Tab-separated table of C-alpha atoms in Angstrom:
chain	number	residue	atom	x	y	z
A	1	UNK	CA	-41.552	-72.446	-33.019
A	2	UNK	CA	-41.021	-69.073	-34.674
A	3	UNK	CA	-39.196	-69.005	-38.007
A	4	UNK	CA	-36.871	-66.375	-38.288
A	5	UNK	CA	-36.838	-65.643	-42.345
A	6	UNK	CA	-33.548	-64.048	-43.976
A	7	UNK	CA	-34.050	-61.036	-45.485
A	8	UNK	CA	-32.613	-61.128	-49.212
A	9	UNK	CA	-31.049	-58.349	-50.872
A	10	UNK	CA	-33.655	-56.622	-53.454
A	11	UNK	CA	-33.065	-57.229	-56.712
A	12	UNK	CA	-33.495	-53.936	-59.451
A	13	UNK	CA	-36.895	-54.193	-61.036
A	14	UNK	CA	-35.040	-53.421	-63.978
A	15	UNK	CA	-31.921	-55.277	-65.554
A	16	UNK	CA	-28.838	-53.779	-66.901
A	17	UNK	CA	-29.869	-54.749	-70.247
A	18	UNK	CA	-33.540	-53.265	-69.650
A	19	UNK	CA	-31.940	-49.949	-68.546
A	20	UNK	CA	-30.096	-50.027	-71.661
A	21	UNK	CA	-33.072	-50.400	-73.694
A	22	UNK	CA	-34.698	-47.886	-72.254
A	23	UNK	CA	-31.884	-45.604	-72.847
A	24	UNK	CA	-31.515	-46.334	-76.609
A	25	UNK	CA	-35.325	-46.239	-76.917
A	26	UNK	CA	-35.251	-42.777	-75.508
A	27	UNK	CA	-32.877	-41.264	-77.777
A	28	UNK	CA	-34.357	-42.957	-80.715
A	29	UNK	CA	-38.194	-41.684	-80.133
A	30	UNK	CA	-37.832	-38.102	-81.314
A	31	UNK	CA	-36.731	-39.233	-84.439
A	32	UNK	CA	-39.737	-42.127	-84.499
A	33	UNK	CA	-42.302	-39.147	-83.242
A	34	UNK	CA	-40.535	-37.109	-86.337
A	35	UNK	CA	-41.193	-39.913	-88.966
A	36	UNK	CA	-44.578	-40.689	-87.895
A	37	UNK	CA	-46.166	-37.135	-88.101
A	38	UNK	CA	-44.387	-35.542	-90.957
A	39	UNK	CA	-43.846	-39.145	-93.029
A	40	UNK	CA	-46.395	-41.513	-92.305
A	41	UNK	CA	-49.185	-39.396	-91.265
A	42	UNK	CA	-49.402	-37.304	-94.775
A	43	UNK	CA	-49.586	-40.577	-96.319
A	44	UNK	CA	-53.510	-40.435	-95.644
A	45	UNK	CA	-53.189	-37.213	-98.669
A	46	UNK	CA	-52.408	-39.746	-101.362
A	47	UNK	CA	-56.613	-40.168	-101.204
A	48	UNK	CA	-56.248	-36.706	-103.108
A	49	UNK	CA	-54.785	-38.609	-105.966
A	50	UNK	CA	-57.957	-40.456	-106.490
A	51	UNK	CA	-60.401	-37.290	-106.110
A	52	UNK	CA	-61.582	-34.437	-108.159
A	53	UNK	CA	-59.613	-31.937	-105.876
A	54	UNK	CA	-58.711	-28.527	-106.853
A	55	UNK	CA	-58.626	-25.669	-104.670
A	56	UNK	CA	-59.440	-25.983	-101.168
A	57	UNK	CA	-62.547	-25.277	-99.247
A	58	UNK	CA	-62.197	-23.229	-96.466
A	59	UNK	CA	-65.259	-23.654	-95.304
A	60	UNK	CA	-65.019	-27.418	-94.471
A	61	UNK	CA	-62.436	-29.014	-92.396
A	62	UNK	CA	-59.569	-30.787	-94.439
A	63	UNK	CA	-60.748	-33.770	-93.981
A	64	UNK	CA	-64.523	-33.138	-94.501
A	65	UNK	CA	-63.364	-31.730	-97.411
A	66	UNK	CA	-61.324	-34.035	-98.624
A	67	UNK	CA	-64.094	-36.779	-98.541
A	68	UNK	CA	-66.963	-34.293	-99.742
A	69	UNK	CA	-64.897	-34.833	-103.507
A	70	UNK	CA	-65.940	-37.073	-106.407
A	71	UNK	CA	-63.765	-39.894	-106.529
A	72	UNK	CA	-62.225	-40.179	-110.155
A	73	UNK	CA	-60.188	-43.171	-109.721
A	74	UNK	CA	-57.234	-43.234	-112.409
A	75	UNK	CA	-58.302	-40.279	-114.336
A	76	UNK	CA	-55.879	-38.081	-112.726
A	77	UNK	CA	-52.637	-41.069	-113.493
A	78	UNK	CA	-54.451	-40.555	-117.108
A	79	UNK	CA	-53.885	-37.240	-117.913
A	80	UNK	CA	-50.532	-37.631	-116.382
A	81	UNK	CA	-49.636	-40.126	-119.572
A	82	UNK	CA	-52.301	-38.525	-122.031
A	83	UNK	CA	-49.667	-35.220	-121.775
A	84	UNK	CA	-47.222	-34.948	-124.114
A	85	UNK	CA	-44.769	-33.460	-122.104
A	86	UNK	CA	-44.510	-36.649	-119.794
A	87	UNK	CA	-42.581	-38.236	-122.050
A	88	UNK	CA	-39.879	-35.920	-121.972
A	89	UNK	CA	-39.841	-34.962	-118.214
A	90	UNK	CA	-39.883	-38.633	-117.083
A	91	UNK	CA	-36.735	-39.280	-119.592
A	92	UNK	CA	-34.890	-35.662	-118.632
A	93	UNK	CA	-35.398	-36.523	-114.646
A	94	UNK	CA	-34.169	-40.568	-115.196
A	95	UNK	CA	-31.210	-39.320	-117.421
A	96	UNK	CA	-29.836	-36.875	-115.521
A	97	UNK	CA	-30.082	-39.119	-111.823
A	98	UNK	CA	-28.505	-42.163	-113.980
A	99	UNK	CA	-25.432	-39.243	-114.315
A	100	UNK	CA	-25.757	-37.921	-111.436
A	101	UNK	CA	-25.222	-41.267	-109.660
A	102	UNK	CA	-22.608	-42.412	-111.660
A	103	UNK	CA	-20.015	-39.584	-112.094
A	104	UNK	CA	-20.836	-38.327	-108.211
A	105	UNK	CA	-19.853	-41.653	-107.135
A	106	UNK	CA	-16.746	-41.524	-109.413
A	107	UNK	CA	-15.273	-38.097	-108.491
A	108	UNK	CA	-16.566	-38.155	-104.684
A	109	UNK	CA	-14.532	-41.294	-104.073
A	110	UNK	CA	-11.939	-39.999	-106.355
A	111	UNK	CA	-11.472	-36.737	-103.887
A	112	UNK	CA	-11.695	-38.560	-100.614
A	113	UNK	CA	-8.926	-40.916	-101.405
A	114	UNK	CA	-6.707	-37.816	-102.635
A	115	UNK	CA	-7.975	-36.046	-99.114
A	116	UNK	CA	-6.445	-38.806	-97.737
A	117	UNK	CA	-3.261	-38.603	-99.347
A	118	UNK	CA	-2.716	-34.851	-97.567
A	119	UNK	CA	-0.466	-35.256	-95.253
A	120	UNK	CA	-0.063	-31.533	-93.930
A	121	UNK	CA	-3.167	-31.455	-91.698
A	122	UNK	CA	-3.858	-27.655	-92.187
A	123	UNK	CA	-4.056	-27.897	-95.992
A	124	UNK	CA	-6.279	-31.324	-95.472
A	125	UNK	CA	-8.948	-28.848	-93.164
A	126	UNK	CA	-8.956	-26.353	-95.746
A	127	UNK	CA	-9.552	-28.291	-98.737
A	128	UNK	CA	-12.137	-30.126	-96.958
A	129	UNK	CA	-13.598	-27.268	-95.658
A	130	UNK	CA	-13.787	-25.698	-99.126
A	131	UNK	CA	-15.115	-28.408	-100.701
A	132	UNK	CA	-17.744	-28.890	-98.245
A	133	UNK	CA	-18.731	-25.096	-98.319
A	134	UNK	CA	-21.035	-25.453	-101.464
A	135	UNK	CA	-23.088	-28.039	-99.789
A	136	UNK	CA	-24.930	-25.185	-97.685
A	137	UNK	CA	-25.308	-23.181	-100.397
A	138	UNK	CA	-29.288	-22.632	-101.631
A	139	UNK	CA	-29.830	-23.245	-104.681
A	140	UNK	CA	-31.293	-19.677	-105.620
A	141	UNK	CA	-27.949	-18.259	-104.567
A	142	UNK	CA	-26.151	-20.879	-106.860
A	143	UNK	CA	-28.723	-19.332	-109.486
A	144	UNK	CA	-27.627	-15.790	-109.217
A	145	UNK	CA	-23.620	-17.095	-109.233
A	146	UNK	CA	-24.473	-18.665	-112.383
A	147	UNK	CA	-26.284	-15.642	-113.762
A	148	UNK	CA	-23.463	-13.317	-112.859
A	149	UNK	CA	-21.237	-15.573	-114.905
A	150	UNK	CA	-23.376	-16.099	-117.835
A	151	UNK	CA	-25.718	-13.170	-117.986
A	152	UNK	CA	-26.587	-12.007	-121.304
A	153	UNK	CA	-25.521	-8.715	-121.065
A	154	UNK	CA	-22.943	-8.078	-118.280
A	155	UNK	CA	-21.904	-11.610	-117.846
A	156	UNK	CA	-18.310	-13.191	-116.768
A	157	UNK	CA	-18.638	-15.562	-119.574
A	158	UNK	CA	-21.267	-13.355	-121.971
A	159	UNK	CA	-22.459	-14.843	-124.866
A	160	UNK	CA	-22.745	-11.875	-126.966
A	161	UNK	CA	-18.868	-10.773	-126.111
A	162	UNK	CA	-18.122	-14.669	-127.473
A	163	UNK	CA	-20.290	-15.015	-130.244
A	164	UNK	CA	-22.233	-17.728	-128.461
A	165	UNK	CA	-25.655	-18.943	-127.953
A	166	UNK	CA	-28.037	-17.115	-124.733
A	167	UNK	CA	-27.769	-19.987	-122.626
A	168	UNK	CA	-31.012	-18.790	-121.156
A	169	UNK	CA	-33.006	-19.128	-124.282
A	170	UNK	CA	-31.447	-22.350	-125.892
A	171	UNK	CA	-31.364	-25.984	-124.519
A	172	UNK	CA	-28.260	-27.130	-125.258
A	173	UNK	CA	-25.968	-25.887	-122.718
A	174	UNK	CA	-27.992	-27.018	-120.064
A	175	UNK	CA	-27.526	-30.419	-119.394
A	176	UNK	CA	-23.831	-29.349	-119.075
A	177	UNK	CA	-24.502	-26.528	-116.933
A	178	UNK	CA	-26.969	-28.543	-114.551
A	179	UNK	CA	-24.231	-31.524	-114.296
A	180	UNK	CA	-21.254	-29.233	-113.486
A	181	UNK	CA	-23.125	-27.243	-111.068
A	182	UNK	CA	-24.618	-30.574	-109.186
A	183	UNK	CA	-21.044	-32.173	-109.113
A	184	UNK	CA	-19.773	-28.921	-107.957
A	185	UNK	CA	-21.989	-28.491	-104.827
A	186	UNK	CA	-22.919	-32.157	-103.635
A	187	UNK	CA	-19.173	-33.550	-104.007
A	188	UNK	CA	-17.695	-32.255	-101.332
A	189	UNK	CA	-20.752	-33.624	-98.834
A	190	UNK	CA	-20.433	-36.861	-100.606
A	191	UNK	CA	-16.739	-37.176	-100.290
A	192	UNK	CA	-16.411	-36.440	-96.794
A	193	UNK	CA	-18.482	-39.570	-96.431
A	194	UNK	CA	-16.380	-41.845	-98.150
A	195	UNK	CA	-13.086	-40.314	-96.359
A	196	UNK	CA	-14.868	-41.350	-93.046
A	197	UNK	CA	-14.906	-44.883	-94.196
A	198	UNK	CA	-10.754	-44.301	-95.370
A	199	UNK	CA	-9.833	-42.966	-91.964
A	200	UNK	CA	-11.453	-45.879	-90.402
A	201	UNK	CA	-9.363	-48.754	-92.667
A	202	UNK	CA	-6.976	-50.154	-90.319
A	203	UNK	CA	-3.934	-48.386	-91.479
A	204	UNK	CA	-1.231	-51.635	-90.720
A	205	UNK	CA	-3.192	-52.780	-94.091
A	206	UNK	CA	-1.400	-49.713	-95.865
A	207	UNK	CA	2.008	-50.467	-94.328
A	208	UNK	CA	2.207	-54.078	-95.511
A	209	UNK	CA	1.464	-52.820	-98.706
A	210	UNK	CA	3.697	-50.292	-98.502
A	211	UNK	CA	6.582	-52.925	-97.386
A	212	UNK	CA	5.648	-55.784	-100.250
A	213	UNK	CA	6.260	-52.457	-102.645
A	214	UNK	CA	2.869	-51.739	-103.456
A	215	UNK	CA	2.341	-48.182	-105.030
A	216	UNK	CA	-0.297	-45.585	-103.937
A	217	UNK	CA	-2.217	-46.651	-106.837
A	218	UNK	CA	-2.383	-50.659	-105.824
A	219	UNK	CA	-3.092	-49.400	-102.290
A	220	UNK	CA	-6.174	-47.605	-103.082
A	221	UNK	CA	-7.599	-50.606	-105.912
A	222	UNK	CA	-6.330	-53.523	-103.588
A	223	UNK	CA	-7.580	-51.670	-100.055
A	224	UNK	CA	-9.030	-48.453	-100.099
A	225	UNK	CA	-11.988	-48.997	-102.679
A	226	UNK	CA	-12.618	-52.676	-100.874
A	227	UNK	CA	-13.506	-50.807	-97.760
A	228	UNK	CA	-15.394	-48.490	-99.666
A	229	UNK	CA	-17.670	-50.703	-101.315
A	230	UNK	CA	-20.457	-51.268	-98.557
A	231	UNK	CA	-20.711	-47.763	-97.884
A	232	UNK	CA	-20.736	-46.929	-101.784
A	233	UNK	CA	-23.322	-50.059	-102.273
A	234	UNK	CA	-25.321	-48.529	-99.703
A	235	UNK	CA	-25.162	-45.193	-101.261
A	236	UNK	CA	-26.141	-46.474	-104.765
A	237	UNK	CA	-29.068	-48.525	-103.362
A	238	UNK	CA	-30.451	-45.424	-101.648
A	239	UNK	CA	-29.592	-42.495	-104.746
A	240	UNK	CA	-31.565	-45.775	-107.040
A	241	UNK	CA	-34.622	-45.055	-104.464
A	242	UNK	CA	-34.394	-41.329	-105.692
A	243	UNK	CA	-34.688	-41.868	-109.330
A	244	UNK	CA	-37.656	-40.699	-110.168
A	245	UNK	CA	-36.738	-37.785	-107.990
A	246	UNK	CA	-35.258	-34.546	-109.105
A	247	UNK	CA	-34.097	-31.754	-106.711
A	248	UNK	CA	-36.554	-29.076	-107.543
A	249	UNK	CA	-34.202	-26.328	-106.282
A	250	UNK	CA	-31.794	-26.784	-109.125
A	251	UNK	CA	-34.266	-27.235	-112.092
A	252	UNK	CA	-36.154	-23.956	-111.232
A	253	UNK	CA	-33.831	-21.776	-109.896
A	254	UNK	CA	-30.546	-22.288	-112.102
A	255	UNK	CA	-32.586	-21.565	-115.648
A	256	UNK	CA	-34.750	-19.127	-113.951
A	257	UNK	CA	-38.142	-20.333	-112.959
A	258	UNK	CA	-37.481	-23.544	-114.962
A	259	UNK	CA	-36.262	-21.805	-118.187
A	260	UNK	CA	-37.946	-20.492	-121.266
A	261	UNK	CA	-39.942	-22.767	-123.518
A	262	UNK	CA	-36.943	-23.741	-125.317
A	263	UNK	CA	-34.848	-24.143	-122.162
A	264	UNK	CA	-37.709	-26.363	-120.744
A	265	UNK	CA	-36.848	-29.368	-123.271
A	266	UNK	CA	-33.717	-29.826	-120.911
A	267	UNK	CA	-34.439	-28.681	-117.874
A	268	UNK	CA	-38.013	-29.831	-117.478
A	269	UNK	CA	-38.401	-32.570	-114.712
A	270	UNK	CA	-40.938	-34.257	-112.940
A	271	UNK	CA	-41.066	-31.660	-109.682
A	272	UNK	CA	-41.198	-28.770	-111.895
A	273	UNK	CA	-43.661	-31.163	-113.851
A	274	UNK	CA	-45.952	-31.227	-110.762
A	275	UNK	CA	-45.580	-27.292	-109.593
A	276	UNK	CA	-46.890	-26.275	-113.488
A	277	UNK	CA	-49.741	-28.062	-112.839
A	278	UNK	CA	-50.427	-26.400	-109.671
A	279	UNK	CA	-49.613	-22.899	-110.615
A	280	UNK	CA	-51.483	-23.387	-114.156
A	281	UNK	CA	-54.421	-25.484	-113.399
A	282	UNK	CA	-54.676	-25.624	-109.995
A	283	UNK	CA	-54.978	-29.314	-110.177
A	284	UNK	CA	-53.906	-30.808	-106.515
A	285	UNK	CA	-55.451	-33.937	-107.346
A	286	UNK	CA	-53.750	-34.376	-110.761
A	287	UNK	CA	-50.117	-32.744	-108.817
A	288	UNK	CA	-50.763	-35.728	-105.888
A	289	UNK	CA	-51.460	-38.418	-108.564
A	290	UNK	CA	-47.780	-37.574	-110.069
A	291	UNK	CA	-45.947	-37.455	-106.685
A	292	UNK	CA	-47.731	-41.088	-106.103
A	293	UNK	CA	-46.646	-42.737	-109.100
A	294	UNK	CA	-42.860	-41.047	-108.680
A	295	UNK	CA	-42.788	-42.639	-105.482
A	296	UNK	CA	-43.994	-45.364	-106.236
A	297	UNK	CA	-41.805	-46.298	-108.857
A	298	UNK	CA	-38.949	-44.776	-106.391
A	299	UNK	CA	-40.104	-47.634	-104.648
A	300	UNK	CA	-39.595	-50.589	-107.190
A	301	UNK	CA	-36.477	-49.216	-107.819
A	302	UNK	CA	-35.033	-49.481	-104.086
A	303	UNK	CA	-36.338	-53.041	-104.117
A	304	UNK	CA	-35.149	-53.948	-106.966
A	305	UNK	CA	-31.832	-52.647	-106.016
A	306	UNK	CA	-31.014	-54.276	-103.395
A	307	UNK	CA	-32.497	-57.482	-104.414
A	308	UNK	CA	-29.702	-57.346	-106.803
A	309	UNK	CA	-27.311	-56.629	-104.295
A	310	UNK	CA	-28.517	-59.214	-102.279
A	311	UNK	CA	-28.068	-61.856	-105.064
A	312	UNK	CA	-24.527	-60.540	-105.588
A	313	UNK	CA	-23.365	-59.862	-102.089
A	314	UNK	CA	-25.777	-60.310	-99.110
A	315	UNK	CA	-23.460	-58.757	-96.599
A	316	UNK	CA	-24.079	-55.418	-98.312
A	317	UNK	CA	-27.354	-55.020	-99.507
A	318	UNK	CA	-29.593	-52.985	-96.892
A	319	UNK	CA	-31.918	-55.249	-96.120
């Protein structure tokens, strides 16, 4: 007796929900290839932190070289602290993030809710599109805008023609200047954000408030900044991360290669901190030892952050 067997249909080796996978695995690995060679990789130079290291050998390989050093331990974290300029850096680069934070958030949300509020969709575009513009500017063309303003001599706003202060050679104006100019060129990026979120808000939640009476004012406390918190939480949680952080860009290039000695008091941070040590002394192991403990605390902070957050409203902490 022969047995005639019935031929089944084949079955995909793969599933629908495999193929799937696959897909979103592909388009996330360029960015995971990204982060492991240019984040986690360099992470084996924090070693230079611990070692005497100054200039490089050329002679040796990187890594040869690298381990041919005497290891120092914490005597580079030493004469971060034994420095008296520490003090001040750490406290200008904490002071002006803390403002930073706080009045970007403020006026950023502030501007995307009146975005919003534009009706006339050509005026919207072009408000949004000059208020993004700054955003791509560099920093060293921000510098010479700012000089052509405030120049000593043939200055917009010259201090000799007003019987003012150089603001190149004196510290006061500068935490003023360095404010204005970062609320001038980040808002714009950071406003766009929130009015993402806005357009997204479901907008028959705008005309039952608008039927029960409720002004443009209630609308945007009772709904609009609601909606907004996650993303702003978020935000916050990340800019806390960045503390210890201070765009580099903007402390050397606005005062002009950080400012004079008097200028420094206010415009000194910690990454300006860490490129005088390499352009005086030549110290890479002292330089690495600074960007390890910034980070490091950067670190704490995040954590610390959103442990808060956590406590206060697990749905929009980060992790």
């Amino acid at each position: 007796m022969v047995n005639v067997g019935v031929r089944l249909p084949a079955r995909g080796l793969i599933s629908a929900k495999g193929k799937k996978t696959i897909a979103l695995t592909a388009m996330v690995l360029p960015g995971a290839v990204w982060l492991l060679l240019f984040r986690y990789a360099p992470m084996f130079g924090v070693i230079i932190g611990f070692k005497d290291f100054r200039l490089p050998n050329p002679r040796l390989g990187i890594l040869q070289d690298i381990f041919s050093r005497d290891w120092v331990g914490f005597s580079n974290f030493k004469l971060l602290f034994g420095n008296p300029m520490t003090s001040n850096v750490i406290r200008n680069t904490l002071l002006y993030n803390i403002t930073f934070i706080v009045l970007g958030t403020l006026i950023a949300v502030a501007f995307a809710i009146m975005l919003n509020e534009i009706s006339h969709m050509f005026l919207s575009k072009v408000y949004q599109t000059a208020m993004f513009f700054p955003f791509f500017l560099s920093w060293v063309v921000v510098s010479y805008f700012l000089f052509a303003f405030i120049s000593t001599k043939n200055g917009v706003v010259s201090p000799a023609a007003f019987g003012l202060v150089d603001f190149y050679l004196q510290p006061e104006p500068w935490p003023f200047i360095l404010i204005v100019s970062y609320i001038w060129k980040m808002t714009g990026y950071s406003s766009l954000i929130y009015l993402a979120v806005i357009t997204g808000i479901d907008s028959a939640q705008y005309e039952a408030a608008s039927i029960d009476g409720a002004s443009k004012w209630q609308q945007a406390i009772h709904i609009t900044l609601p909606n907004l918190r996650p993303i702003i939480i978020i935000l916050f949680i990340m800019n806390v991360g960045r503390i210890f952080n201070a765009d580099f860009g903007q402390f050397w290039a606005l005062p002009i290669d950080g400012g004079s000695a008097a200028a420094t008091n206010a415009t000194g941070v910690v990454d300006t901190y860490i490129y005088r040590l390499l352009r005086t002394s030549v110290n890479i192991g002292q330089s690495t030892a600074v960007g390890l403990f910034q980070n490091a605390i950067g670190f704490v902070c995040i954590m610390i952050a959103n442990t808060v957050v956590r406590k206060v409203d697990r749905d929009s902490a980060m992790f």
